[in-house]
Short mmCIF file of C-alpha atoms in Angstrom, two decimals:
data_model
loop_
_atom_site.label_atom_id
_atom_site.label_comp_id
_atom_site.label_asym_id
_atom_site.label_seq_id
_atom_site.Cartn_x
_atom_site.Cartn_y
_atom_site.Cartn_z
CA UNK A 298 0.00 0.00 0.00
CA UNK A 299 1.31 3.46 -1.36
CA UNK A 300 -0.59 6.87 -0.66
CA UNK A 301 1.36 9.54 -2.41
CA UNK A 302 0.42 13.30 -1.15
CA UNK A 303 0.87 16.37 -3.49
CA UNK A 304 0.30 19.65 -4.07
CA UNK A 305 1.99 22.00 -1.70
CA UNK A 306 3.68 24.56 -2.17
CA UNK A 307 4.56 28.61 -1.20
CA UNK A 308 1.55 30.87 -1.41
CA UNK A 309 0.65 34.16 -0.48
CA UNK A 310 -2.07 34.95 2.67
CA UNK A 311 -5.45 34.32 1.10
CA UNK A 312 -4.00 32.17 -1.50
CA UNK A 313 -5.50 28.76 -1.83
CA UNK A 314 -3.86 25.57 -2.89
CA UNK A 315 -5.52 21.87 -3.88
CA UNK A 316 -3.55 18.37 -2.54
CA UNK A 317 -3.96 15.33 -4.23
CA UNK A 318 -4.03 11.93 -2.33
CA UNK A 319 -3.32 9.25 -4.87
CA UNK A 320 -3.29 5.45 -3.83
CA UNK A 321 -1.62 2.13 -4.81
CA UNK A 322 -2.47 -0.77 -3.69
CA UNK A 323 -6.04 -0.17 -2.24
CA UNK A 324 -8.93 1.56 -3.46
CA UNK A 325 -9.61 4.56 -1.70
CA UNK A 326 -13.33 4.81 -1.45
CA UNK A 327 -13.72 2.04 0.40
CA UNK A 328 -11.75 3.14 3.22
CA UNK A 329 -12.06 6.25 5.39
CA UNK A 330 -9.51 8.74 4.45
CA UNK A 331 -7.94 11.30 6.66
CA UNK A 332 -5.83 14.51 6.12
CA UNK A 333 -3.42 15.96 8.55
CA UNK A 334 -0.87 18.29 9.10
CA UNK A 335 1.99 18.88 11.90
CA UNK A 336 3.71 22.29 12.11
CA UNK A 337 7.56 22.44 13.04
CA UNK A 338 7.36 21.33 16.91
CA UNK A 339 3.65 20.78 16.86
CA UNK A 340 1.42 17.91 17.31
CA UNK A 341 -0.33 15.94 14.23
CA UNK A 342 -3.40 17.42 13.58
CA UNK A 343 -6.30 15.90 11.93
CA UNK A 344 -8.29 18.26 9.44
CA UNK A 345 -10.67 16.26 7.59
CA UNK A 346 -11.82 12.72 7.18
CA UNK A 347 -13.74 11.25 4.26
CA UNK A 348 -16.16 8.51 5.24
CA UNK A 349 -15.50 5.08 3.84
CA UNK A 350 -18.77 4.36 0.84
CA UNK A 351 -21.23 7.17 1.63
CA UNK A 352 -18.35 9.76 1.23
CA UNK A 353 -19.25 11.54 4.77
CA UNK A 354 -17.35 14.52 5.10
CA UNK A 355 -15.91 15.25 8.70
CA UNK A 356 -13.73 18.74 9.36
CA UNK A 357 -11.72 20.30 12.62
CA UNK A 358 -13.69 22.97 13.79
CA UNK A 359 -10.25 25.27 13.31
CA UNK A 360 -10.84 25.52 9.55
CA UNK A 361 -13.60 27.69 9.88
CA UNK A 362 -15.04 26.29 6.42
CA UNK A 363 -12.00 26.96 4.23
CA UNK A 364 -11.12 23.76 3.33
CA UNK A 365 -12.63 20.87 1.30
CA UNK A 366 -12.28 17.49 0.81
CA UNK A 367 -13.43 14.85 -2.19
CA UNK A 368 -12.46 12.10 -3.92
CA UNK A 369 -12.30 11.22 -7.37
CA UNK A 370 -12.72 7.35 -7.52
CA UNK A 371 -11.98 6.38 -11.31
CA UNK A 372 -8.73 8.09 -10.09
CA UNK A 373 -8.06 6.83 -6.80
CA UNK A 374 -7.32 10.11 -5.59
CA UNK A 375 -8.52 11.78 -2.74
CA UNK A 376 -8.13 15.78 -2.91
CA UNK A 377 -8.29 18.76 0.00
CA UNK A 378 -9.03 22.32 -1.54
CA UNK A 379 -7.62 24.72 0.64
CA UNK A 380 -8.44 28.48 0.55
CA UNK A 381 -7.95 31.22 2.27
CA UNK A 382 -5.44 30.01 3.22
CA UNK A 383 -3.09 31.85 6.64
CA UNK A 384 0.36 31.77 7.97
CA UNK A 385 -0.86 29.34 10.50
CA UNK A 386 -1.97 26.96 7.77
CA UNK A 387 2.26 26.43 7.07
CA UNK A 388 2.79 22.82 7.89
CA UNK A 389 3.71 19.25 6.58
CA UNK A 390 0.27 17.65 4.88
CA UNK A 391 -0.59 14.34 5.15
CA UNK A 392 -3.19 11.61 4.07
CA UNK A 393 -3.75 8.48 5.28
CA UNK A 394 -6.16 5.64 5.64
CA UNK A 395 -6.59 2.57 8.03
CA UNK A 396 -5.12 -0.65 7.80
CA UNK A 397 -8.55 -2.21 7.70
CA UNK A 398 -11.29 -1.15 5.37
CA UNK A 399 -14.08 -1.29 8.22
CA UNK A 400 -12.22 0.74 10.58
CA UNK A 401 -14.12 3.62 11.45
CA UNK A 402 -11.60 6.48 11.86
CA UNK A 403 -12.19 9.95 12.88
CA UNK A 404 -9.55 12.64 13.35
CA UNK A 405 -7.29 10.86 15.61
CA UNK A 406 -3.81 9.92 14.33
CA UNK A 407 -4.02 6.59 16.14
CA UNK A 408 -6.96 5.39 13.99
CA UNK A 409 -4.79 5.30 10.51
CA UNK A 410 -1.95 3.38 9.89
CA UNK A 411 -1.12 3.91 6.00
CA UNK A 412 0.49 7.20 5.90
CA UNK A 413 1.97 9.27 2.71
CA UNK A 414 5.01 10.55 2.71
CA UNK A 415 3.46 14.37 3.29
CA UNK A 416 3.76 17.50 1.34
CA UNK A 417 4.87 20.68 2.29
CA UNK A 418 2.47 23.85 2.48
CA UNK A 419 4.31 27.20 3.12
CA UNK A 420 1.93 30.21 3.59
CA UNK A 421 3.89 33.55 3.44
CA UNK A 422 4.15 37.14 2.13
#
């Protein structure tokens, strides 16, 4: 199992960026998928989950409605629209999914165990 994130980058305040999620091995829509992010010397932080089948979407209250997630199954990719997007937004972004398809996971860190490799996000003037 591979989950390959992408899409960060340097943007300006305001500024809005899109990650991709892509998968090998397993087929995303049949597993919850979770996005996260950890800030140098910060804690993981889980920022949106998309439910396993039915495609419920679950956000951190933090966001404040500026971020979006969705999936495109014939792709296998899972994707997080970010906008408006802040200074405090500048972390390391990460998907991942659960080792088992049934798993119910939320926006705990201790509920996924497949984990991309992350992509950078850098918010600055």
């Amino acid at each position: 199992v591979q989950l390959q994130a992408s899409g960060g980058g340097l943007v300006q305040p305001g500024g809005s960026l899109r990650l991709s999620c892509v998968a090998s091995g397993l087929t995303l829509y049949e597993y919850d998928v979770g996005w996260f992010r950890q800030a140098p010397g910060k804690e993981r932080e889980g920022i949106s989950r998309l439910g396993r089948l039915d495609g419920d979407k679950f956000y951190a209250d933090s966001l404040k409605g500026r971020f979006t997630i969705s999936i495109d199954s014939a792709k296998n990719t899972v994707f997080l629209q970010m906008n408006d997007l802040q200074p405090e937004d500048t972390a390391v972004y990460y998907c991942a999914t659960p080792a088992i398809r049934s798993v119910q996971a939320g926006l705990d860190p201790y509920d996924y165990d497949n984990w991309g490799q992350g992509t950078q996000v850098t918010v600055s003037s």
